[in-house]
mmCIF file of C-alpha atoms and ligand atoms in Angstrom:
data_model
loop_
_atom_site.group_PDB
_atom_site.id
_atom_site.type_symbol
_atom_site.label_atom_id
_atom_site.label_comp_id
_atom_site.label_asym_id
_atom_site.label_seq_id
_atom_site.Cartn_x
_atom_site.Cartn_y
_atom_site.Cartn_z
ATOM 1 C CA MET A 962 51.340 121.399 96.371
ATOM 2 C CA SER A 963 50.949 118.837 99.145
ATOM 3 C CA LEU A 964 54.729 118.509 99.593
ATOM 4 C CA GLN A 965 54.418 121.844 101.411
ATOM 5 C CA ARG A 966 52.664 119.936 104.201
ATOM 6 C CA LEU A 967 56.160 118.802 105.246
ATOM 7 C CA ARG A 968 56.417 122.267 106.790
ATOM 8 C CA ASP A 969 53.505 121.674 109.153
ATOM 9 C CA PRO A 970 54.592 121.426 112.805
ATOM 10 C CA GLY A 971 55.355 117.908 114.010
ATOM 11 C CA MET A 972 57.766 115.054 113.467
ATOM 12 C CA VAL A 973 58.906 113.993 109.995
ATOM 13 C CA VAL A 974 59.884 110.325 109.888
ATOM 14 C CA PHE A 975 62.208 109.158 107.117
ATOM 15 C CA LEU A 976 62.104 105.458 106.288
ATOM 16 C CA SER A 977 64.981 104.165 104.179
ATOM 17 C CA GLY A 978 65.617 100.921 102.324
ATOM 18 C CA ALA A 979 68.259 99.367 100.087
ATOM 19 C CA GLY A 980 67.501 101.826 97.253
ATOM 20 C CA ILE A 981 69.267 104.666 99.057
ATOM 21 C CA SER A 982 72.486 102.632 99.162
ATOM 22 C CA ALA A 983 72.177 101.628 95.507
ATOM 23 C CA GLU A 984 73.906 104.914 94.596
ATOM 24 C CA SER A 985 76.824 103.780 96.799
ATOM 25 C CA GLY A 986 77.111 100.596 94.742
ATOM 26 C CA ILE A 987 75.846 98.141 97.365
ATOM 27 C CA PRO A 988 74.045 95.323 95.538
ATOM 28 C CA THR A 989 70.515 94.626 96.667
ATOM 29 C CA PHE A 990 69.807 91.618 98.772
ATOM 30 C CA ARG A 991 67.680 89.942 96.140
ATOM 31 C CA GLY A 992 69.946 90.575 93.143
ATOM 32 C CA PRO A 993 72.116 87.902 91.463
ATOM 33 C CA GLU A 994 75.139 88.763 93.657
ATOM 34 C CA GLY A 995 73.163 87.612 96.671
ATOM 35 C CA TYR A 996 73.497 83.911 95.928
ATOM 36 C CA TRP A 997 75.896 81.881 98.008
ATOM 37 C CA THR A 998 77.339 78.467 97.306
ATOM 38 C CA VAL A 999 77.954 75.950 100.076
ATOM 39 C CA GLY A 1000 79.392 72.694 98.772
ATOM 40 C CA ALA A 1001 77.408 71.789 95.689
ATOM 41 C CA ARG A 1002 74.349 73.830 96.679
ATOM 42 C CA GLU A 1003 73.371 77.394 95.861
ATOM 43 C CA TYR A 1004 71.509 79.207 98.623
ATOM 44 C CA HIS A 1005 69.159 82.103 98.173
ATOM 45 C CA PRO A 1006 69.610 84.886 100.757
ATOM 46 C CA GLN A 1007 66.134 84.200 102.130
ATOM 47 C CA GLU A 1008 67.331 80.691 103.045
ATOM 48 C CA LEU A 1009 70.695 81.800 104.427
ATOM 49 C CA ALA A 1010 69.580 84.841 106.363
ATOM 50 C CA THR A 1011 67.701 82.734 108.874
ATOM 51 C CA PHE A 1012 68.297 81.540 112.400
ATOM 52 C CA HIS A 1013 67.619 78.057 111.083
ATOM 53 C CA ALA A 1014 70.522 78.231 108.582
ATOM 54 C CA PHE A 1015 72.791 79.728 111.245
ATOM 55 C CA SER A 1016 71.969 76.917 113.657
ATOM 56 C CA GLN A 1017 72.815 74.339 110.950
ATOM 57 C CA MET A 1018 75.967 75.932 109.469
ATOM 58 C CA PRO A 1019 77.191 78.930 111.500
ATOM 59 C CA GLU A 1020 80.591 79.129 109.798
ATOM 60 C CA GLU A 1021 79.063 79.397 106.320
ATOM 61 C CA VAL A 1022 76.516 81.980 107.412
ATOM 62 C CA TRP A 1023 79.272 83.998 109.091
ATOM 63 C CA ALA A 1024 81.401 83.795 105.912
ATOM 64 C CA TRP A 1025 78.524 85.256 103.930
ATOM 65 C CA TYR A 1026 77.959 88.094 106.413
ATOM 66 C CA LEU A 1027 81.662 88.885 106.687
ATOM 67 C CA TYR A 1028 81.830 89.164 102.907
ATOM 68 C CA ARG A 1029 78.744 91.383 102.791
ATOM 69 C CA ARG A 1030 80.196 93.529 105.567
ATOM 70 C CA SER A 1031 83.394 93.988 103.530
ATOM 71 C CA VAL A 1032 81.258 95.192 100.593
ATOM 72 C CA CYS A 1033 79.485 97.674 102.880
ATOM 73 C CA GLN A 1034 82.750 98.908 104.374
ATOM 74 C CA ALA A 1035 84.247 99.511 100.932
ATOM 75 C CA ALA A 1036 81.215 101.630 99.967
ATOM 76 C CA GLN A 1037 80.955 105.336 100.750
ATOM 77 C CA PRO A 1038 77.856 107.269 101.820
ATOM 78 C CA ASN A 1039 76.325 109.064 98.818
ATOM 79 C CA ALA A 1040 74.473 112.346 98.301
ATOM 80 C CA GLY A 1041 71.212 110.817 99.582
ATOM 81 C CA HIS A 1042 72.832 109.793 102.874
ATOM 82 C CA SER A 1043 74.403 113.249 103.228
ATOM 83 C CA LEU A 1044 71.044 114.916 102.648
ATOM 84 C CA LEU A 1045 69.514 112.831 105.439
ATOM 85 C CA ALA A 1046 72.320 113.906 107.775
ATOM 86 C CA ASP A 1047 71.657 117.550 106.770
ATOM 87 C CA LEU A 1048 67.923 117.039 107.302
ATOM 88 C CA GLU A 1049 68.601 115.853 110.849
ATOM 89 C CA GLN A 1050 70.546 119.072 111.486
ATOM 90 C CA LEU A 1051 67.803 121.176 109.946
ATOM 91 C CA LEU A 1052 64.840 119.519 111.644
ATOM 92 C CA GLY A 1053 66.389 118.759 115.031
ATOM 93 C CA GLU A 1054 63.710 117.347 117.331
ATOM 94 C CA ARG A 1055 61.295 117.045 114.407
ATOM 95 C CA PHE A 1056 63.557 114.414 112.740
ATOM 96 C CA LEU A 1057 63.588 110.617 112.960
ATOM 97 C CA LEU A 1058 65.209 108.078 110.649
ATOM 98 C CA VAL A 1059 64.026 104.463 110.555
ATOM 99 C CA THR A 1060 66.258 102.370 108.324
ATOM 100 C CA GLN A 1061 66.025 98.809 107.103
ATOM 101 C CA ASN A 1062 69.618 98.960 105.941
ATOM 102 C CA VAL A 1063 72.253 97.122 107.936
ATOM 103 C CA ASP A 1064 75.152 98.768 106.067
ATOM 104 C CA GLY A 1065 75.751 101.513 108.656
ATOM 105 C CA LEU A 1066 76.041 104.194 105.930
ATOM 106 C CA HIS A 1067 73.577 106.565 107.619
ATOM 107 C CA LEU A 1068 75.724 106.675 110.748
ATOM 108 C CA ARG A 1069 78.874 107.115 108.664
ATOM 109 C CA ALA A 1070 77.197 110.004 106.819
ATOM 110 C CA GLY A 1071 76.559 111.783 110.119
ATOM 111 C CA ASN A 1072 73.095 110.802 111.345
ATOM 112 C CA SER A 1073 73.089 110.358 115.116
ATOM 113 C CA ARG A 1074 72.570 107.002 116.810
ATOM 114 C CA GLU A 1075 69.839 108.560 118.908
ATOM 115 C CA LYS A 1076 67.783 109.539 115.850
ATOM 116 C CA THR A 1077 68.557 106.464 113.730
ATOM 117 C CA TYR A 1078 66.531 103.334 114.408
ATOM 118 C CA GLU A 1079 68.249 100.423 112.664
ATOM 119 C CA VAL A 1080 65.199 98.169 112.601
ATOM 120 C CA HIS A 1081 67.009 95.308 110.828
ATOM 121 C CA GLY A 1082 70.245 95.682 112.829
ATOM 122 C CA ASN A 1083 73.760 96.645 111.739
ATOM 123 C CA ILE A 1084 76.231 94.323 110.049
ATOM 124 C CA ASP A 1085 79.181 95.899 111.912
ATOM 125 C CA TYR A 1086 77.965 94.398 115.189
ATOM 126 C CA TYR A 1087 77.489 90.973 116.715
ATOM 127 C CA ARG A 1088 75.612 89.619 119.686
ATOM 128 C CA CYS A 1089 74.980 86.411 121.635
ATOM 129 C CA ALA A 1090 73.231 83.787 119.502
ATOM 130 C CA VAL A 1091 71.495 82.244 122.518
ATOM 131 C CA ASN A 1092 70.357 85.613 123.931
ATOM 132 C CA CYS A 1093 72.207 85.383 127.244
ATOM 133 C CA CYS A 1094 72.075 89.198 127.162
ATOM 134 C CA THR A 1095 70.782 91.970 124.919
ATOM 135 C CA GLU A 1096 74.086 93.768 124.368
ATOM 136 C CA HIS A 1097 75.753 94.009 120.998
ATOM 137 C CA TRP A 1098 79.385 94.723 120.262
ATOM 138 C CA PRO A 1099 81.322 96.085 117.261
ATOM 139 C CA LEU A 1100 83.266 93.449 115.350
ATOM 140 C CA SER A 1101 86.899 93.958 116.225
ATOM 141 C CA GLN A 1102 89.652 94.672 113.725
ATOM 142 C CA GLY A 1103 90.857 91.755 111.642
ATOM 143 C CA PHE A 1104 87.549 91.008 109.924
ATOM 144 C CA GLU A 1105 88.063 93.423 107.031
ATOM 145 C CA ASP A 1106 88.391 92.555 103.341
ATOM 146 C CA PHE A 1107 86.642 89.207 103.281
ATOM 147 C CA ALA A 1108 86.549 87.870 99.732
ATOM 148 C CA LYS A 1109 83.520 86.018 98.429
ATOM 149 C CA GLY A 1110 83.693 82.433 99.665
ATOM 150 C CA GLN A 1111 86.392 83.144 102.266
ATOM 151 C CA LYS A 1112 85.760 81.489 105.606
ATOM 152 C CA ALA A 1113 86.887 82.799 108.975
ATOM 153 C CA SER A 1114 90.148 81.316 110.264
ATOM 154 C CA ALA A 1115 90.329 79.336 113.507
ATOM 155 C CA GLU A 1116 91.587 82.459 115.356
ATOM 156 C CA GLN A 1117 88.794 84.541 113.916
ATOM 157 C CA LEU A 1118 86.191 81.911 114.780
ATOM 158 C CA ALA A 1119 87.414 81.996 118.356
ATOM 159 C CA GLN A 1120 86.484 85.703 118.419
ATOM 160 C CA LEU A 1121 82.997 85.064 117.072
ATOM 161 C CA ARG A 1122 81.839 84.014 120.506
ATOM 162 C CA CYS A 1123 79.631 85.827 122.979
ATOM 163 C CA PRO A 1124 81.992 87.714 125.321
ATOM 164 C CA ARG A 1125 79.633 86.938 128.227
ATOM 165 C CA CYS A 1126 78.768 83.227 127.900
ATOM 166 C CA GLN A 1127 81.081 81.976 125.110
ATOM 167 C CA ALA A 1128 78.202 80.567 123.039
ATOM 168 C CA TRP A 1129 78.288 81.336 119.321
ATOM 169 C CA ALA A 1130 77.952 84.996 118.494
ATOM 170 C CA ARG A 1131 75.764 85.967 115.553
ATOM 171 C CA PRO A 1132 75.537 88.975 113.263
ATOM 172 C CA HIS A 1133 73.388 91.734 114.773
ATOM 173 C CA VAL A 1134 70.742 91.551 112.048
ATOM 174 C CA LEU A 1135 67.094 90.541 111.857
ATOM 175 C CA TRP A 1136 66.668 87.246 110.055
ATOM 176 C CA PHE A 1137 63.756 86.143 107.904
ATOM 177 C CA ASP A 1138 62.495 83.598 110.437
ATOM 178 C CA GLU A 1139 62.613 86.088 113.330
ATOM 179 C CA CYS A 1140 60.307 88.807 114.649
ATOM 180 C CA TYR A 1141 60.872 92.464 115.384
ATOM 181 C CA ASP A 1142 61.087 93.496 119.027
ATOM 182 C CA GLU A 1143 61.612 96.727 120.922
ATOM 183 C CA VAL A 1144 64.867 96.020 122.747
ATOM 184 C CA THR A 1145 66.862 94.937 119.724
ATOM 185 C CA TYR A 1146 65.041 96.563 116.807
ATOM 186 C CA ARG A 1147 62.974 99.505 118.180
ATOM 187 C CA TYR A 1148 59.677 97.976 117.034
ATOM 188 C CA GLU A 1149 57.306 99.815 119.382
ATOM 189 C CA SER A 1150 59.238 103.070 119.117
ATOM 190 C CA SER A 1151 58.979 102.960 115.333
ATOM 191 C CA ARG A 1152 55.244 102.283 115.460
ATOM 192 C CA GLY A 1153 54.837 105.064 118.015
ATOM 193 C CA ALA A 1154 56.629 107.472 115.675
ATOM 194 C CA ALA A 1155 54.303 106.499 112.824
ATOM 195 C CA ARG A 1156 51.322 107.206 115.079
ATOM 196 C CA GLN A 1157 52.524 110.740 115.800
ATOM 197 C CA ALA A 1158 54.320 111.880 112.663
ATOM 198 C CA VAL A 1159 53.017 114.741 110.598
ATOM 199 C CA ALA A 1160 54.691 113.090 107.601
ATOM 200 C CA LEU A 1161 56.493 109.911 106.586
ATOM 201 C CA VAL A 1162 59.018 110.002 103.749
ATOM 202 C CA SER A 1163 59.856 106.526 102.455
ATOM 203 C CA VAL A 1164 62.935 106.321 100.294
ATOM 204 C CA GLY A 1165 64.307 103.390 98.298
ATOM 205 C CA THR A 1166 62.234 100.585 99.728
ATOM 206 C CA SER A 1167 60.194 97.953 97.930
ATOM 207 C CA GLY A 1168 57.746 97.716 100.840
ATOM 208 C CA VAL A 1169 58.063 93.981 101.366
ATOM 209 C CA THR A 1170 58.788 93.967 105.081
ATOM 210 C CA ASN A 1171 56.225 94.072 107.811
ATOM 211 C CA LEU A 1172 57.135 96.985 110.096
ATOM 212 C CA PRO A 1173 57.811 99.564 107.350
ATOM 213 C CA LEU A 1174 54.559 98.688 105.607
ATOM 214 C CA GLN A 1175 52.642 98.956 108.882
ATOM 215 C CA MET A 1176 54.154 102.409 109.378
ATOM 216 C CA GLY A 1177 53.146 103.537 105.890
ATOM 217 C CA ARG A 1178 49.590 102.307 106.415
ATOM 218 C CA MET A 1179 49.327 103.963 109.825
ATOM 219 C CA VAL A 1180 50.431 107.325 108.457
ATOM 220 C CA ALA A 1181 48.272 107.180 105.317
ATOM 221 C CA GLY A 1182 45.317 105.772 107.269
ATOM 222 C CA ARG A 1183 45.055 108.788 109.557
ATOM 223 C CA GLY A 1184 45.466 111.304 106.772
ATOM 224 C CA ALA A 1185 49.038 112.374 107.539
ATOM 225 C CA LEU A 1186 51.363 113.027 104.615
ATOM 226 C CA LEU A 1187 53.078 110.080 102.914
ATOM 227 C CA VAL A 1188 55.858 110.891 100.449
ATOM 228 C CA ASP A 1189 57.546 108.081 98.525
ATOM 229 C CA ILE A 1190 60.857 108.425 96.711
ATOM 230 C CA ASN A 1191 61.501 105.549 94.323
ATOM 231 C CA PRO A 1192 62.036 105.170 90.572
ATOM 232 C CA GLU A 1193 59.667 102.181 90.571
ATOM 233 C CA SER A 1194 56.051 101.791 91.616
ATOM 234 C CA ASN A 1195 55.730 99.968 94.952
ATOM 235 C CA PRO A 1196 53.249 99.697 97.850
ATOM 236 C CA PHE A 1197 54.427 103.026 99.322
ATOM 237 C CA SER A 1198 54.031 104.944 96.056
ATOM 238 C CA GLN A 1199 50.541 103.456 95.703
ATOM 239 C CA LEU A 1200 49.597 104.306 99.292
ATOM 240 C CA ALA A 1201 50.945 107.843 98.820
ATOM 241 C CA GLN A 1202 48.908 108.411 95.695
ATOM 242 C CA GLU A 1203 45.733 106.942 97.211
ATOM 243 C CA SER A 1204 45.992 109.057 100.371
ATOM 244 C CA GLY A 1205 46.698 112.488 98.890
ATOM 245 C CA GLY A 1206 50.447 112.150 99.355
ATOM 246 C CA VAL A 1207 53.228 112.447 96.808
ATOM 247 C CA TRP A 1208 55.275 109.983 94.758
ATOM 248 C CA LEU A 1209 58.590 111.561 93.802
ATOM 249 C CA ARG A 1210 59.465 109.198 91.016
ATOM 250 C CA GLY A 1211 63.253 109.105 90.801
ATOM 251 C CA LYS A 1212 66.461 108.419 92.649
ATOM 252 C CA ALA A 1213 66.860 108.822 96.400
ATOM 253 C CA SER A 1214 69.319 111.717 96.123
ATOM 254 C CA GLN A 1215 67.051 113.639 93.732
ATOM 255 C CA GLY A 1216 63.903 113.173 95.801
ATOM 256 C CA LEU A 1217 65.626 114.054 99.061
ATOM 257 C CA ALA A 1218 67.013 117.210 97.448
ATOM 258 C CA GLN A 1219 63.411 118.222 96.662
ATOM 259 C CA VAL A 1220 62.351 117.474 100.231
ATOM 260 C CA MET A 1221 65.252 119.560 101.528
ATOM 261 C CA GLN A 1222 64.298 122.445 99.265
ATOM 262 C CA VAL A 1223 60.728 122.477 100.597
ATOM 263 C CA LEU A 1224 61.820 122.238 104.221
ATOM 264 C CA LYS A 1225 64.421 124.983 103.870
ATOM 265 C CA GLY A 1226 61.702 127.171 102.343
HETATM 266 N N1 APR B 1986 66.850 105.524 94.599
HETATM 267 C C1 APR B 1986 65.688 105.160 95.225
HETATM 268 N N2 APR B 1986 65.176 103.933 95.176
HETATM 269 C C2 APR B 1986 65.840 103.018 94.446
HETATM 270 C C3 APR B 1986 67.042 103.298 93.766
HETATM 271 C C4 APR B 1986 67.546 104.632 93.859
HETATM 272 N N3 APR B 1986 68.672 105.017 93.259
HETATM 273 N N4 APR B 1986 67.460 102.157 93.165
HETATM 274 C C5 APR B 1986 66.563 101.206 93.459
HETATM 275 N N5 APR B 1986 65.569 101.712 94.225
HETATM 276 C C6 APR B 1986 64.414 101.049 94.813
HETATM 277 C C7 APR B 1986 63.877 99.857 94.039
HETATM 278 O O1 APR B 1986 62.948 100.283 93.045
HETATM 279 C C8 APR B 1986 63.209 99.033 95.135
HETATM 280 O O2 APR B 1986 61.865 99.441 95.322
HETATM 281 O O3 APR B 1986 64.818 100.517 96.060
HETATM 282 C C9 APR B 1986 64.007 99.392 96.401
HETATM 283 C C10 APR B 1986 64.911 98.293 96.920
HETATM 284 O O4 APR B 1986 64.128 97.193 97.314
HETATM 285 P P1 APR B 1986 64.729 95.946 98.157
HETATM 286 O O5 APR B 1986 65.991 95.480 97.535
HETATM 287 O O6 APR B 1986 63.612 94.980 98.329
HETATM 288 O O7 APR B 1986 65.142 96.626 99.531
HETATM 289 P P2 APR B 1986 64.348 96.909 100.858
HETATM 290 O O8 APR B 1986 62.983 97.457 100.580
HETATM 291 O O9 APR B 1986 65.234 97.723 101.705
HETATM 292 O O10 APR B 1986 64.219 95.452 101.454
HETATM 293 C C11 APR B 1986 63.659 95.311 102.711
HETATM 294 O O11 APR B 1986 64.148 92.994 102.959
HETATM 295 O O12 APR B 1986 65.863 91.866 101.978
HETATM 296 C C12 APR B 1986 65.290 92.196 103.195
HETATM 297 O O13 APR B 1986 66.053 92.709 105.363
HETATM 298 C C13 APR B 1986 66.263 92.994 103.997
HETATM 299 O O14 APR B 1986 66.171 95.274 104.757
HETATM 300 C C14 APR B 1986 65.839 94.414 103.696
HETATM 301 C C15 APR B 1986 64.352 94.270 103.518
#
C-alpha cells in the first residue's frame, strides 16, 4: 500500500487546517458563529479579517479577535494534536509542521516552535500595524475571557499599541487582503520544504488558501507522496488520488493514528 512510502528516507511535511481543531470544538472561520455585528451591520469574516477593515475600525476588529482568542484559549488540544506532537518526537529531523491555524493548539500540544511554521500567524500575539519592526509579542494578561461583542476597555486599548513606536498594534495574523512573506509567515521556507519532502500529509484543510495548495501541487507534481486526511472531498484529496497518493477519508485523529501506525512499523 502506498502509505508505506511514508517510511522512505526524507522529510515528511504535515500541513494542518481548521479541521484538526474541530475536534477541540473551535468553530470554523466560515461557519455561522463567524459573523460579527457592528452597529446595524453584519460582517462576514472575510470582510473583517482584512487590513482594510482594521484601518477603518480597529477597535471592532480587535474586539472580534479578542473574542476568538478567548474561544481558542478555552479549547484543549485533542488526540490529533497529540499525535502530531508524538510524530515530531518519532521523526525528529524528518518532521515539519506547517499550520494554517492561528489557535496555537499545536504548540500547546507539544510541537516545537522550531518545527512549527504558523503560516497564518498566531492569535496569542500582536505586532506593529505600521510595520516599524518585524517583532511580535505575546498579548499580556488581562485579555482573557472576552465575551462576544465585548470591546476592549480604555486601559486595554492603551496596551494594544506597538511597544516600539506606539502606533496601533494588530493581531499577528495574515489577513485576506495581505500576502504571505518569509519573515512573518515562513513563505519561502514552506515552499522549500514542499520541494524536498518525501511526503506531504494534509489534515483538515479545505484547500482554499494559496500557499497550502501550492505545496500540495508541488509535492504531487514531482511524484512525491500526498496523503490527505479529511472526511470531505477537497482539492487535496483529489490531488492525492490523481497522483497515486492516499485519501484517508475520516477525522484528523483517526487518520493521524493510521499514519503513526505505519511510521512506527
Ligand atoms: N477532521 C479532519 N478534517 C475535518 C474535520 C475533522 N474532524 N472536521 C472538518 N474537517 C475538514 C472540512 O471537511 C474542511 O475541508 O476541515 C476543513 C476545514 O476547512 P476550512 O474551515 O476552510 O479551514 P482551512 O482549510 O484551515 O481554512 C484555510 O482560510 O479562513 C481562512 O485563514 C483562514 O487558515 C484559514 C484558511
